Short mmCIF file of C-alpha atoms in Angstrom, two decimals:
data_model
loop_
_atom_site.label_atom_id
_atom_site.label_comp_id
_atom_site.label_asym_id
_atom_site.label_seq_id
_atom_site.Cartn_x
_atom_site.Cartn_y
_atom_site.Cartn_z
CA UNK B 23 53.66 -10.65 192.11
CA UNK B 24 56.45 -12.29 190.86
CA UNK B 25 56.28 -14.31 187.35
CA UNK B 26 56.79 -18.43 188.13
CA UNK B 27 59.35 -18.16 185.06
CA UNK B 28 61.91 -15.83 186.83
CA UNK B 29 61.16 -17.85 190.46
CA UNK B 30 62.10 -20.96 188.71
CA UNK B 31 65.63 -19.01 187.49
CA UNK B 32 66.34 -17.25 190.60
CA UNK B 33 68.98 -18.66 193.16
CA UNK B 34 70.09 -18.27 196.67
CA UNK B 35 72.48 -16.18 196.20
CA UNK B 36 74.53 -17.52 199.53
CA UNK B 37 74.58 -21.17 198.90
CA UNK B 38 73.21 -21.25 195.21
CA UNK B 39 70.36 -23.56 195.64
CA UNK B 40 66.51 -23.01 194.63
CA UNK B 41 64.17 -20.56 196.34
CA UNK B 42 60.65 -20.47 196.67
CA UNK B 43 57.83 -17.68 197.54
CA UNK B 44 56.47 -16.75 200.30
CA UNK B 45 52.55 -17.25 201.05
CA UNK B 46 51.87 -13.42 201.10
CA UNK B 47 54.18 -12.72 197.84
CA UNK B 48 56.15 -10.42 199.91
CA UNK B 49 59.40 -12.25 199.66
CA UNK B 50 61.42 -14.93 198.40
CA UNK B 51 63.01 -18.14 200.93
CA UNK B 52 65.92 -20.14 200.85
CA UNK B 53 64.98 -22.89 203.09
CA UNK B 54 68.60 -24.36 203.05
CA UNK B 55 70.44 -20.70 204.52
CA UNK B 56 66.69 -19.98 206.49
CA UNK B 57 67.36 -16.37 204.61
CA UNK B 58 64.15 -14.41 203.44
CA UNK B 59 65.10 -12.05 200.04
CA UNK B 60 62.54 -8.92 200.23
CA UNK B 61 60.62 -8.09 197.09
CA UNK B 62 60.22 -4.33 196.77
CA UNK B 63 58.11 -2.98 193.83
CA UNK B 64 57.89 -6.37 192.54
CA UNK B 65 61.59 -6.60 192.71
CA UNK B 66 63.59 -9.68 194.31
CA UNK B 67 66.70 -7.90 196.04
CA UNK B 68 68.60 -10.84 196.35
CA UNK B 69 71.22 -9.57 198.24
CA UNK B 70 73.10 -11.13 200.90
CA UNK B 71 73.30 -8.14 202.88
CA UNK B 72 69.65 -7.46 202.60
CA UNK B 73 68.21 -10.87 203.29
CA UNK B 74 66.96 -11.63 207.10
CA UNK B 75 66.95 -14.53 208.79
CA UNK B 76 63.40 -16.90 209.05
CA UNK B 77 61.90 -17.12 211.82
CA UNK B 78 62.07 -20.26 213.60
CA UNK B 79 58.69 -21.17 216.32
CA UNK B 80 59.75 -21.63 219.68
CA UNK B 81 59.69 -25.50 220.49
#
C-alpha cells in the first residue's frame, strides 16, 4: 500500500495535476488525463508510456 505522504506528493506526470488511489490499491488515477499509473511491488510507475487509459461505462 502506498503511504498518504508520497500520494499527496505524487503528480500526473502528463498534465501535472493531483492523483488519487484506486479502491483496490492497485494503482494510482489522474482523473483529468483518465490515465491509470500501475503500482508494482508497492511501486507507482508513473510513466507515461506505462499508464492505460480508465475505463469509461457504456451510457
Amino acid at each position: 500500500m502506498i503511504k498518504k505522504e508520497l500520494l499527496d506528493i505524487l503528480a500526473c506526470p502528463q498534465c501535472k495535476g493531483p492523483v488519487e488511489l484506486t479502491v483496490g490499491g492497485d494503482g494510482i488515477v489522474c482523473r483529468a488525463c483518465q490515465l491509470l499509473y500501475p503500482i508494482r511491488d508497492s511501486i507507482p510507475i508513473m510513466l507515461i508510456d506505462e499508464a492505460k487509459p480508465l475505463q469509461t461505462p457504456a451510457p
